[in-house]
Short mmCIF file of C-alpha atoms in Angstrom, two decimals:
data_model
loop_
_atom_site.label_atom_id
_atom_site.label_comp_id
_atom_site.label_asym_id
_atom_site.label_seq_id
_atom_site.Cartn_x
_atom_site.Cartn_y
_atom_site.Cartn_z
CA MET A 1 -19.94 18.87 39.20
CA LYS A 2 -22.68 18.84 36.61
CA LYS A 3 -23.46 15.51 35.05
CA ILE A 4 -23.56 15.46 31.33
CA LEU A 5 -24.85 11.90 30.87
CA GLU A 6 -26.68 9.67 33.27
CA VAL A 7 -27.18 6.03 32.60
CA LYS A 8 -29.67 4.38 34.84
CA HIS A 9 -30.65 0.67 35.10
CA LEU A 10 -29.53 -0.14 31.61
CA LYS A 11 -30.37 -3.68 30.46
CA VAL A 12 -29.69 -5.32 27.16
CA SER A 13 -31.07 -8.70 26.15
CA PRO A 14 -31.62 -10.54 22.85
CA ILE A 15 -35.29 -10.10 21.44
CA ASN A 16 -35.50 -13.87 21.02
CA GLU A 17 -34.28 -14.68 24.50
CA PRO A 18 -35.52 -12.04 26.89
CA ARG A 19 -34.41 -14.14 29.83
CA LYS A 20 -30.67 -13.94 28.73
CA VAL A 21 -29.24 -10.75 30.13
CA LEU A 22 -26.14 -9.34 28.37
CA VAL A 23 -26.10 -6.15 30.31
CA ASN A 24 -27.63 -6.13 33.66
CA ASP A 25 -28.78 -3.05 35.58
CA VAL A 26 -25.80 -0.81 34.70
CA SER A 27 -25.88 2.74 36.06
CA PHE A 28 -23.20 5.38 35.84
CA ASP A 29 -22.66 9.16 35.18
CA LEU A 30 -20.32 11.00 32.94
CA TYR A 31 -18.79 14.46 33.68
CA PRO A 32 -17.33 17.08 31.46
CA GLY A 33 -13.49 16.98 31.36
CA ARG A 34 -13.22 13.68 32.95
CA THR A 35 -12.55 10.18 31.37
CA THR A 36 -14.23 7.21 32.54
CA CYS A 37 -12.86 3.78 31.63
CA ILE A 38 -14.99 0.68 31.30
CA VAL A 39 -12.67 -2.27 31.80
CA GLY A 40 -13.51 -5.92 31.40
CA GLU A 41 -12.82 -9.07 29.56
CA SER A 42 -14.48 -10.20 26.28
CA GLY A 43 -18.16 -10.92 26.91
CA SER A 44 -18.37 -8.64 29.87
CA GLY A 45 -20.90 -6.27 28.13
CA LYS A 46 -18.44 -3.22 27.86
CA SER A 47 -19.05 -2.70 24.19
CA LEU A 48 -22.83 -3.34 24.44
CA THR A 49 -23.04 -0.58 27.11
CA ALA A 50 -21.21 1.97 24.81
CA LEU A 51 -23.35 1.05 21.88
CA SER A 52 -26.57 1.35 23.88
CA ILE A 53 -25.79 4.92 24.81
CA MET A 54 -25.48 5.71 21.16
CA LYS A 55 -28.47 3.44 20.41
CA LEU A 56 -26.44 1.77 17.90
CA LEU A 57 -27.29 -1.83 19.01
CA SER A 58 -28.17 -4.51 16.41
CA SER A 59 -31.80 -4.99 15.80
CA GLN A 60 -31.73 -8.41 17.41
CA LEU A 61 -31.10 -6.81 20.79
CA LYS A 62 -33.28 -4.83 23.05
CA GLN A 63 -32.32 -2.19 25.53
CA THR A 64 -34.26 -0.93 28.55
CA GLY A 65 -33.51 1.59 31.17
CA ASP A 66 -33.11 5.29 31.05
CA ILE A 67 -30.33 7.53 29.66
CA TYR A 68 -30.40 11.29 30.35
CA PHE A 69 -28.24 13.65 28.26
CA GLU A 70 -28.03 17.18 30.02
CA GLY A 71 -31.06 16.15 31.96
CA LYS A 72 -33.27 15.02 28.94
CA ASN A 73 -34.26 11.34 28.59
CA ILE A 74 -33.07 10.16 25.29
CA SER A 75 -33.79 6.47 25.80
CA GLN A 76 -37.20 6.87 24.13
CA LEU A 77 -36.12 8.84 21.01
CA SER A 78 -36.67 7.31 17.66
CA ASN A 79 -33.92 6.35 15.35
CA VAL A 80 -34.61 9.72 13.22
CA GLU A 81 -34.53 11.78 16.52
CA MET A 82 -31.27 10.17 17.67
CA ARG A 83 -29.51 11.30 14.49
CA SER A 84 -29.45 14.78 15.72
CA PHE A 85 -27.53 13.59 18.76
CA ARG A 86 -25.12 11.29 17.14
CA GLY A 87 -21.94 13.16 16.03
CA LYS A 88 -23.22 16.43 17.41
CA SER A 89 -23.77 15.70 21.04
CA MET A 90 -21.85 12.31 21.36
CA ALA A 91 -19.45 10.80 18.93
CA MET A 92 -17.79 7.40 18.83
CA ILE A 93 -14.49 5.97 17.58
CA PHE A 94 -13.90 2.24 17.04
CA GLN A 95 -11.14 -0.26 17.20
CA GLU A 96 -10.51 -0.84 13.58
CA PRO A 97 -10.06 2.47 11.74
CA MET A 98 -9.69 0.82 8.32
CA THR A 99 -13.15 -0.63 8.49
CA SER A 100 -14.72 2.57 9.71
CA LEU A 101 -13.28 4.64 6.90
CA ASN A 102 -14.61 4.57 3.46
CA PRO A 103 -11.74 3.46 1.08
CA VAL A 104 -12.73 5.20 -2.02
CA ILE A 105 -13.37 8.81 -0.61
CA SER A 106 -10.31 10.90 0.29
CA ILE A 107 -9.95 11.78 3.88
CA GLY A 108 -10.62 15.42 3.54
CA ASP A 109 -13.97 14.59 1.85
CA GLN A 110 -14.86 12.21 4.70
CA ILE A 111 -14.30 14.85 7.37
CA LYS A 112 -16.34 17.29 5.25
CA GLU A 113 -19.16 14.77 5.27
CA ALA A 114 -19.16 14.52 9.00
CA LEU A 115 -19.34 18.40 9.15
CA ASN A 116 -22.15 18.68 6.59
CA VAL A 117 -24.43 16.48 8.52
CA HIS A 118 -24.80 18.86 11.38
CA LEU A 119 -23.27 22.15 10.43
CA ASP A 120 -24.26 24.49 7.61
CA LEU A 121 -20.88 25.88 6.25
CA ASP A 122 -20.00 27.22 2.95
CA LYS A 123 -17.15 25.84 0.87
CA LYS A 124 -14.51 28.31 2.19
CA HIS A 125 -15.25 27.77 5.76
CA LEU A 126 -15.60 24.00 5.20
CA ASN A 127 -12.03 23.74 3.98
CA LYS A 128 -10.71 25.97 6.66
CA LYS A 129 -12.38 23.83 9.24
CA VAL A 130 -11.05 20.51 7.81
CA VAL A 131 -7.48 22.00 7.75
CA SER A 132 -7.78 23.04 11.32
CA LEU A 133 -9.15 19.70 12.31
CA LEU A 134 -6.27 17.87 10.69
CA LYS A 135 -3.82 20.10 12.46
CA GLU A 136 -5.54 19.48 15.66
CA VAL A 137 -5.05 15.66 15.41
CA GLY A 138 -1.55 16.00 14.15
CA ILE A 139 -1.80 15.27 10.41
CA PRO A 140 -0.05 17.59 7.99
CA ASP A 141 -2.53 19.29 5.83
CA ASP A 142 -0.87 18.25 2.60
CA ARG A 143 -2.58 14.80 3.27
CA ILE A 144 -6.01 16.24 2.92
CA SER A 145 -6.57 14.47 -0.49
CA SER A 146 -4.94 11.22 0.57
CA TYR A 147 -7.05 8.00 0.63
CA PRO A 148 -7.16 5.75 3.89
CA ASP A 149 -4.95 3.06 2.32
CA GLU A 150 -2.12 5.58 1.90
CA LEU A 151 -2.15 6.18 5.76
CA SER A 152 -0.69 4.09 8.62
CA GLY A 153 -2.88 2.68 11.20
CA GLY A 154 -2.09 5.37 13.74
CA GLN A 155 -2.87 8.08 11.03
CA ARG A 156 -6.17 6.41 10.24
CA GLN A 157 -7.15 6.50 13.78
CA ARG A 158 -6.17 10.21 13.98
CA ILE A 159 -8.52 10.81 10.97
CA MET A 160 -11.38 8.95 12.84
CA ILE A 161 -10.60 11.14 15.89
CA ALA A 162 -10.75 14.29 13.64
CA MET A 163 -14.29 13.14 12.31
CA SER A 164 -15.51 12.37 15.63
CA ILE A 165 -14.72 15.79 17.21
CA ALA A 166 -15.64 17.67 14.08
CA CYS A 167 -19.00 18.85 15.33
CA GLU A 168 -17.68 19.41 18.76
CA PRO A 169 -19.53 16.73 20.72
CA SER A 170 -19.79 17.06 24.51
CA ILE A 171 -19.26 13.23 24.92
CA LEU A 172 -16.73 11.11 23.04
CA ILE A 173 -17.01 7.23 23.35
CA ALA A 174 -13.94 5.37 22.43
CA ASP A 175 -14.22 1.51 21.98
CA GLU A 176 -10.79 0.08 22.30
CA PRO A 177 -9.31 2.65 19.92
CA THR A 178 -5.71 1.63 20.52
CA THR A 179 -5.94 -2.13 20.62
CA ALA A 180 -4.90 -2.54 16.87
CA LEU A 181 -1.97 -0.25 17.07
CA ASP A 182 1.78 -0.68 17.95
CA VAL A 183 2.86 0.26 21.41
CA THR A 184 4.53 3.57 20.47
CA VAL A 185 1.59 4.59 18.35
CA GLN A 186 -0.83 3.69 21.11
CA ALA A 187 1.10 6.10 23.41
CA GLN A 188 0.74 8.89 20.96
CA ILE A 189 -2.97 8.37 20.28
CA LEU A 190 -3.75 8.14 24.12
CA LYS A 191 -1.95 11.45 24.60
CA LEU A 192 -3.88 13.01 21.72
CA LEU A 193 -7.06 11.84 23.16
CA SER A 194 -6.43 13.09 26.72
CA ASN A 195 -5.27 16.45 25.39
CA LEU A 196 -8.36 16.95 23.23
CA LYS A 197 -10.65 15.88 26.20
CA GLU A 198 -8.84 18.55 28.32
CA LYS A 199 -8.90 21.31 25.84
CA ARG A 200 -12.41 20.83 24.64
CA GLN A 201 -13.62 19.80 28.16
CA MET A 202 -15.37 16.62 26.72
CA ALA A 203 -16.61 13.68 28.72
CA MET A 204 -14.78 10.73 27.55
CA LEU A 205 -16.11 7.05 27.93
CA PHE A 206 -13.07 4.80 27.14
CA ILE A 207 -13.51 1.11 26.63
CA THR A 208 -10.54 -1.11 27.30
CA HIS A 209 -9.36 -4.51 28.52
CA ASP A 210 -6.02 -3.18 29.40
CA PHE A 211 -5.22 -2.06 32.91
CA GLY A 212 -2.06 -0.36 31.70
CA VAL A 213 -4.22 1.88 29.49
CA VAL A 214 -6.58 2.44 32.29
CA GLU A 215 -3.78 3.69 34.53
CA GLU A 216 -2.52 5.87 31.77
CA ILE A 217 -5.80 7.60 30.76
CA ALA A 218 -8.59 7.21 33.32
CA ASP A 219 -10.07 9.47 35.98
CA ASP A 220 -12.76 7.09 36.96
CA VAL A 221 -12.93 3.36 36.38
CA ILE A 222 -15.92 0.98 35.95
CA VAL A 223 -15.13 -2.80 36.17
CA MET A 224 -17.63 -5.03 34.36
CA TYR A 225 -18.00 -8.73 34.74
CA GLN A 226 -20.62 -10.88 32.87
CA GLY A 227 -22.79 -7.95 32.10
CA GLN A 228 -22.76 -6.35 35.61
CA ILE A 229 -20.75 -3.52 37.18
CA VAL A 230 -18.78 -5.19 39.86
CA GLU A 231 -16.82 -2.06 41.10
CA LYS A 232 -16.52 1.54 40.26
CA GLY A 233 -14.56 4.41 41.68
CA THR A 234 -11.66 6.77 40.91
CA VAL A 235 -8.59 5.30 39.23
CA LYS A 236 -6.66 5.41 42.51
CA GLU A 237 -9.39 3.71 44.43
CA VAL A 238 -9.83 0.86 41.91
CA LEU A 239 -6.23 0.22 40.98
CA LYS A 240 -4.70 0.70 44.45
CA LYS A 241 -7.47 -0.49 46.80
CA PRO A 242 -9.63 -2.84 44.80
CA LYS A 243 -12.68 -4.07 46.76
CA HIS A 244 -14.27 -6.66 44.73
CA ALA A 245 -12.74 -10.17 44.44
CA TYR A 246 -12.90 -10.13 40.74
CA THR A 247 -11.05 -6.88 40.44
CA LYS A 248 -8.43 -8.10 42.69
CA ALA A 249 -8.01 -11.37 40.70
CA LEU A 250 -8.01 -9.50 37.35
CA LEU A 251 -5.28 -7.24 38.61
CA GLN A 252 -3.23 -10.25 39.53
CA CYS A 253 -3.20 -11.48 36.04
CA VAL A 254 -1.83 -8.33 34.60
CA PRO A 255 1.89 -8.62 33.87
CA ASP A 256 3.79 -5.39 35.00
CA ALA A 257 6.63 -3.64 33.43
CA LYS A 258 8.84 -4.09 36.40
CA GLY A 259 8.51 -7.89 36.23
CA ILE A 260 8.42 -8.39 39.97
CA LYS A 261 4.94 -9.67 40.30
CA LYS A 262 4.03 -13.33 40.28
CA LEU A 263 1.11 -13.89 37.83
CA LYS A 264 -1.92 -15.66 39.35
CA PRO A 265 -4.59 -16.77 36.97
CA ILE A 266 -8.22 -16.32 37.70
CA GLN A 267 -10.33 -19.23 38.94
CA HIS A 268 -13.57 -18.04 37.21
CA ARG A 269 -15.94 -20.36 39.17
CA ALA A 270 -15.18 -18.13 42.19
CA PHE A 271 -17.31 -15.32 41.03
CA VAL A 272 -20.23 -17.04 39.32
CA MET B 1 25.87 -33.93 31.64
CA THR B 2 25.38 -31.63 34.62
CA SER B 3 22.64 -29.24 34.62
CA LYS B 4 25.01 -26.41 34.15
CA ASN B 5 26.22 -27.86 30.91
CA ILE B 6 22.82 -28.05 29.58
CA LYS B 7 22.21 -24.33 30.14
CA ASN B 8 25.31 -23.53 28.02
CA GLU B 9 24.68 -25.94 25.15
CA MET B 10 23.90 -23.99 22.07
CA LEU B 11 20.72 -25.08 20.31
CA LEU B 12 20.15 -22.75 17.44
CA GLU B 13 22.50 -20.19 15.88
CA ALA B 14 21.65 -17.85 13.14
CA LYS B 15 24.45 -16.01 11.38
CA GLY B 16 23.92 -12.96 9.17
CA LEU B 17 20.30 -13.59 7.86
CA TYR B 18 18.98 -11.61 5.02
CA LYS B 19 15.50 -11.60 3.51
CA THR B 20 14.09 -9.25 1.18
CA TYR B 21 10.62 -8.70 -0.25
CA THR B 22 9.69 -6.75 -3.38
CA GLN B 23 6.49 -4.74 -3.32
CA THR B 24 4.77 -3.64 -6.58
CA SER B 25 2.65 -0.52 -6.39
CA GLY B 26 0.91 1.62 -8.89
CA PHE B 27 -1.61 0.61 -11.48
CA PHE B 28 -0.57 2.36 -14.74
CA VAL B 29 3.03 2.99 -13.74
CA ARG B 30 4.58 0.03 -12.02
CA ARG B 31 6.89 0.80 -9.24
CA GLN B 32 9.03 -1.74 -7.35
CA LYS B 33 10.14 -1.26 -3.86
CA THR B 34 12.36 -3.72 -1.87
CA ILE B 35 11.86 -4.16 1.72
CA LYS B 36 14.57 -5.46 3.85
CA ALA B 37 12.51 -7.71 6.19
CA LEU B 38 15.69 -9.25 7.55
CA ASN B 39 18.91 -7.21 7.39
CA ASN B 40 22.05 -8.98 8.71
CA VAL B 41 20.35 -10.70 11.69
CA SER B 42 22.37 -12.95 13.95
CA LEU B 43 21.42 -14.58 17.22
CA SER B 44 21.64 -17.73 19.23
CA ILE B 45 19.50 -19.72 21.58
CA LYS B 46 20.78 -21.98 24.31
CA LYS B 47 19.18 -25.02 25.58
CA GLY B 48 16.48 -24.25 28.24
CA GLU B 49 16.37 -20.57 27.77
CA THR B 50 13.69 -18.19 26.54
CA LEU B 51 14.71 -15.67 23.99
CA ALA B 52 12.20 -13.04 23.18
CA ILE B 53 12.14 -11.04 20.01
CA VAL B 54 10.42 -7.73 20.54
CA GLY B 55 9.50 -5.09 17.91
CA GLU B 56 6.53 -3.31 16.28
CA SER B 57 4.56 -4.47 13.22
CA GLY B 58 6.89 -4.47 10.20
CA SER B 59 10.11 -5.00 12.32
CA GLY B 60 10.51 -8.41 10.64
CA LYS B 61 10.02 -10.49 13.82
CA SER B 62 7.49 -12.92 12.19
CA THR B 63 9.64 -13.27 9.10
CA LEU B 64 12.54 -14.23 11.43
CA ALA B 65 10.43 -16.95 12.99
CA ARG B 66 9.28 -18.23 9.50
CA CYS B 67 12.83 -18.32 8.20
CA LEU B 68 14.08 -20.30 11.40
CA LEU B 69 11.40 -22.81 10.76
CA GLN B 70 12.32 -22.91 7.12
CA LEU B 71 8.89 -22.05 5.97
CA LEU B 72 10.45 -19.23 4.13
CA SER B 73 13.82 -19.57 2.26
CA LEU B 74 16.55 -17.08 3.14
CA ASP B 75 18.41 -14.98 0.77
CA GLU B 76 21.54 -15.22 2.57
CA GLY B 77 22.73 -16.41 5.97
CA GLU B 78 23.51 -19.64 7.78
CA LEU B 79 21.47 -21.59 10.28
CA PHE B 80 22.95 -24.12 12.60
CA PHE B 81 20.78 -26.48 14.70
CA LYS B 82 22.79 -28.38 17.36
CA GLY B 83 25.78 -27.67 15.24
CA LYS B 84 24.40 -28.86 12.00
CA ASN B 85 23.95 -26.36 9.01
CA LEU B 86 20.38 -26.42 8.15
CA THR B 87 20.76 -24.44 5.03
CA THR B 88 22.98 -27.02 3.43
CA LEU B 89 21.50 -30.23 4.74
CA LYS B 90 19.74 -32.84 2.60
CA VAL B 91 16.02 -32.92 2.67
CA GLU B 92 15.57 -36.29 4.50
CA ASP B 93 17.98 -35.29 7.37
CA LYS B 94 16.33 -31.92 7.57
CA LYS B 95 12.94 -33.53 8.16
CA HIS B 96 14.33 -35.35 11.14
CA LEU B 97 15.86 -32.16 12.55
CA LYS B 98 12.80 -30.16 11.86
CA ARG B 99 10.86 -32.20 14.32
CA HIS B 100 12.79 -30.64 17.06
CA ILE B 101 11.55 -27.17 16.12
CA GLN B 102 7.88 -26.56 16.48
CA MET B 103 5.63 -23.61 16.47
CA VAL B 104 2.69 -22.19 18.49
CA PHE B 105 0.66 -19.70 16.40
CA GLN B 106 -1.02 -16.31 17.38
CA ASP B 107 -4.51 -17.08 16.33
CA PRO B 108 -6.02 -20.14 18.08
CA TYR B 109 -9.11 -19.99 15.73
CA ALA B 110 -7.22 -20.07 12.43
CA SER B 111 -4.52 -22.50 13.18
CA LEU B 112 -6.68 -25.64 14.01
CA ASN B 113 -8.13 -27.69 11.20
CA PRO B 114 -12.00 -27.40 11.93
CA ARG B 115 -12.73 -30.76 10.42
CA MET B 116 -10.36 -32.69 12.61
CA LYS B 117 -11.12 -33.97 16.07
CA ILE B 118 -8.49 -32.99 18.69
CA GLY B 119 -7.21 -36.45 18.88
CA GLU B 120 -6.44 -36.56 15.15
CA ILE B 121 -4.88 -33.03 15.35
CA LEU B 122 -2.47 -34.37 18.01
CA GLU B 123 -1.72 -37.62 16.25
CA GLU B 124 -0.89 -36.04 12.87
CA GLY B 125 2.56 -34.92 14.01
CA LEU B 126 3.40 -38.28 15.38
CA LEU B 127 2.32 -39.98 12.12
CA ILE B 128 4.39 -37.60 9.95
CA HIS B 129 7.48 -38.20 11.98
CA GLY B 130 6.75 -41.95 12.36
CA LEU B 131 6.80 -41.91 16.13
CA GLY B 132 5.62 -44.96 17.91
CA ASP B 133 2.90 -47.70 17.15
CA LYS B 134 -0.87 -47.17 17.50
CA ILE B 135 -0.78 -48.07 21.38
CA SER B 136 2.10 -45.90 22.41
CA ARG B 137 0.65 -42.92 20.22
CA ASP B 138 -2.68 -43.20 22.03
CA LYS B 139 -0.93 -43.11 25.43
CA LYS B 140 1.26 -40.21 24.43
CA ILE B 141 -1.89 -38.26 23.22
CA ARG B 142 -3.78 -38.91 26.40
CA ASP B 143 -0.79 -37.85 28.56
CA MET B 144 -0.22 -34.71 26.66
CA ILE B 145 -3.95 -33.52 26.70
CA LYS B 146 -3.78 -33.79 30.58
CA LYS B 147 -0.43 -32.00 30.60
CA VAL B 148 -1.92 -28.98 29.03
CA GLY B 149 -4.97 -28.93 31.34
CA LEU B 150 -7.60 -30.53 29.19
CA GLU B 151 -9.31 -33.91 29.57
CA VAL B 152 -9.14 -37.24 27.70
CA ALA B 153 -12.82 -36.75 26.82
CA ASP B 154 -11.88 -33.64 24.75
CA LEU B 155 -9.93 -35.69 22.23
CA THR B 156 -13.11 -36.65 20.45
CA LYS B 157 -14.32 -33.06 20.12
CA TYR B 158 -13.74 -30.64 17.33
CA PRO B 159 -12.04 -27.22 17.57
CA HIS B 160 -15.16 -25.14 17.52
CA GLN B 161 -16.19 -26.69 20.84
CA PHE B 162 -13.37 -24.84 22.67
CA SER B 163 -12.80 -21.34 23.83
CA GLY B 164 -9.83 -19.37 22.71
CA GLY B 165 -7.71 -20.23 25.68
CA GLN B 166 -8.53 -23.89 25.44
CA ARG B 167 -7.64 -23.94 21.71
CA GLN B 168 -4.39 -22.24 22.54
CA ARG B 169 -3.74 -25.25 24.99
CA ILE B 170 -4.41 -27.65 22.09
CA GLY B 171 -2.04 -25.64 19.95
CA ILE B 172 0.65 -26.06 22.55
CA ALA B 173 -0.03 -29.73 22.92
CA ARG B 174 0.22 -30.25 19.14
CA ALA B 175 3.53 -28.56 19.23
CA LEU B 176 5.01 -30.49 22.18
CA ILE B 177 3.74 -33.89 21.27
CA VAL B 178 6.55 -34.62 18.83
CA GLU B 179 9.09 -33.78 21.74
CA PRO B 180 10.67 -30.73 20.28
CA GLU B 181 13.70 -29.02 21.75
CA LEU B 182 12.87 -25.62 20.44
CA VAL B 183 9.32 -24.07 20.32
CA ILE B 184 8.75 -20.78 18.42
CA CYS B 185 5.81 -18.93 20.10
CA ASP B 186 4.58 -16.27 17.64
CA GLU B 187 2.55 -13.83 19.77
CA PRO B 188 0.87 -16.91 21.65
CA VAL B 189 -1.24 -14.80 23.91
CA SER B 190 -1.98 -11.61 22.16
CA ALA B 191 -5.53 -12.81 21.02
CA LEU B 192 -6.50 -13.77 24.56
CA ASP B 193 -8.11 -12.10 27.51
CA VAL B 194 -5.93 -10.91 30.27
CA SER B 195 -6.98 -13.74 32.72
CA ILE B 196 -6.58 -16.51 30.03
CA GLN B 197 -3.25 -14.81 29.17
CA ALA B 198 -1.89 -15.39 32.61
CA GLN B 199 -3.01 -19.06 32.53
CA ILE B 200 -1.24 -19.79 29.28
CA LEU B 201 1.99 -17.95 30.24
CA LEU B 202 2.06 -19.96 33.35
CA LEU B 203 1.50 -23.19 31.46
CA LEU B 204 4.29 -22.37 29.10
CA LYS B 205 6.68 -21.83 31.89
CA GLU B 206 5.63 -25.15 33.66
CA LEU B 207 6.01 -27.22 30.37
CA GLN B 208 9.58 -25.52 29.82
CA LYS B 209 10.66 -26.71 33.18
CA GLU B 210 9.29 -30.26 32.70
CA PHE B 211 10.58 -30.75 29.22
CA HIS B 212 13.82 -28.60 29.27
CA LEU B 213 12.38 -26.47 26.39
CA SER B 214 13.86 -23.59 24.71
CA TYR B 215 11.43 -20.94 23.62
CA LEU B 216 11.84 -18.23 20.94
CA PHE B 217 9.09 -16.03 22.16
CA ILE B 218 7.83 -13.33 19.77
CA SER B 219 5.88 -10.59 21.21
CA HIS B 220 5.06 -6.84 20.86
CA ASP B 221 3.88 -6.68 24.54
CA LEU B 222 6.80 -5.72 26.68
CA ARG B 223 5.11 -6.62 29.88
CA VAL B 224 4.48 -10.05 28.88
CA VAL B 225 8.19 -10.24 27.64
CA ARG B 226 9.42 -9.19 31.02
CA HIS B 227 7.65 -12.17 32.63
CA MET B 228 8.79 -14.75 30.10
CA ALA B 229 12.21 -14.03 28.68
CA ASP B 230 15.80 -14.74 29.82
CA ARG B 231 17.36 -12.67 26.91
CA ILE B 232 15.77 -10.07 24.60
CA VAL B 233 16.46 -9.24 20.97
CA VAL B 234 14.97 -5.76 19.94
CA MET B 235 14.15 -5.48 16.27
CA HIS B 236 13.33 -2.45 14.22
CA GLN B 237 12.83 -2.36 10.48
CA GLY B 238 14.55 -5.67 9.94
CA LYS B 239 17.67 -4.97 11.96
CA ILE B 240 18.57 -5.95 15.55
CA VAL B 241 19.05 -2.61 17.44
CA GLU B 242 19.96 -4.30 20.64
CA GLN B 243 20.25 -7.51 22.57
CA GLY B 244 21.08 -8.60 25.94
CA SER B 245 19.73 -10.02 29.28
CA THR B 246 16.14 -9.05 30.28
CA LYS B 247 17.22 -7.25 33.33
CA ILE B 248 19.90 -5.03 31.35
CA ILE B 249 17.42 -4.32 28.54
CA TYR B 250 14.71 -3.03 30.91
CA GLU B 251 16.97 -1.26 33.40
CA LYS B 252 19.85 0.00 31.20
CA PRO B 253 18.59 0.18 27.63
CA GLN B 254 21.33 1.52 25.35
CA ALA B 255 19.53 2.14 21.87
CA ASN B 256 17.22 5.05 21.49
CA TYR B 257 14.59 2.92 19.92
CA THR B 258 14.46 0.48 22.97
CA ARG B 259 14.18 3.52 25.27
CA GLU B 260 11.19 4.67 23.10
CA LEU B 261 9.52 1.32 23.32
CA LEU B 262 9.94 1.09 26.93
CA ASN B 263 8.54 4.57 27.41
CA ALA B 264 5.42 3.72 25.49
CA ILE B 265 4.37 0.86 27.79
CA PRO B 266 1.01 1.82 29.18
CA GLY B 267 0.80 1.93 32.89
CA LYS B 268 4.69 1.57 33.18
CA HIS B 269 4.91 3.40 36.49
CA PHE B 270 2.22 1.61 38.12
CA LYS B 271 2.95 -1.24 40.66
CA PHE B 272 -0.02 -3.55 40.62
CA LYS B 273 0.03 -4.75 44.12
CA VAL B 274 -2.96 -6.63 45.51
CA SER B 275 -2.94 -7.88 49.08
#
């Protein structure tokens, strides 16, 4: 299968403390139509990895290593050059839909804004496109002039998804998109995301701390611990036959819905 | 009293609780909407058992916790703690009874006073309820901090010097030091990483055994609830839609809403088994 994105030896450290490595030698590939989950605890570097791909890291952090998009090295591109990639080739959705949406602009206008950055559409086509996007994410089109505060958390996340897929990116990066949502809404959003991925043959990079979500949505899994990849493989390999001691220990901490497993907390000293 | 009797002793009984909020909306034209946060809620907790309240946001589960603690006043309904009616009791008697109901909060960062040392945080409850003299208080504090897996040296530190999991341990120590019989845990592990979550859940279970505690365990995570609860109350929009033993709720749910919740559990079919 053809790779759409290749991350090679990605490293992130603070500019002031170059010795402190937050993401250490991370390499992986993304494929069209496949979902790769990065799973790890807080501080494992999973969000930094995602932000480095979009080159959205804070100015206090420095990234090194190579990132290839469709064979082209994008790691050396300037901020201005990156703008033509963000949104169009790869898009991102975040954990808190309310903080990512502008509260004083109607949702229809916000989606139009996303379209206008990359596509040159006239007014009629623009409106048509917004309506079809809303339909695709399951929002009735009479909500087009609603404001974010009139929507529920799940609906807001659907709007974020509509904005992110507006310019038909080939990679969708989702950073804990369902963590702030209720469990029934989470199930709906996960289903929507995997349907969209399938239909549009996007590569999805999905960041989560929840092994239940991993089981639900992933094709491939990357387990991160203290900035490093400790294990990667297909979802079956990693969840059923974990190799690394940390993965095994982490899986033993996850309560299951059947309630048969005995929880066993991690002794963190064992992996450092 | 035999251990069997202890299990059957009723600790807290709530009968027909009602609580409504009014919400005002609109800038030029004021509209008022009433929200029934608790709509005829009745439940009971026995000594030594864990009763879980599950429901999504807006189901009224946190309002229920606050009403049981009498941090919020009820519109209607009766509360009995060890057979005494809390709603009609005099303030002085109530204070004595309220010592036996303590709470562990969701956010370990927001629920500890940043200007107080851990030792002071733990002592505060003892002082308020006038328990023991200086020497016995100190001994109690030192014993309790060790019980929750921290060290005596930690007593002179401030909350910001601890991680989220450690702060939750401090929150638990603070609740338990006044020797309560019922501890209300409002989403005690939802802000924690999964490995820390497992530690705290196990700690809660150990302490329950040691002190014969009853827990009212509020959670939206049905996987955690399955591990903790003896009985479950499912709430939806202020009403109890179903209650029963954990086994029956998970294996033979009656209400549609319960089934919907169980179906939404991520990774529900997967058996995590690590050899």
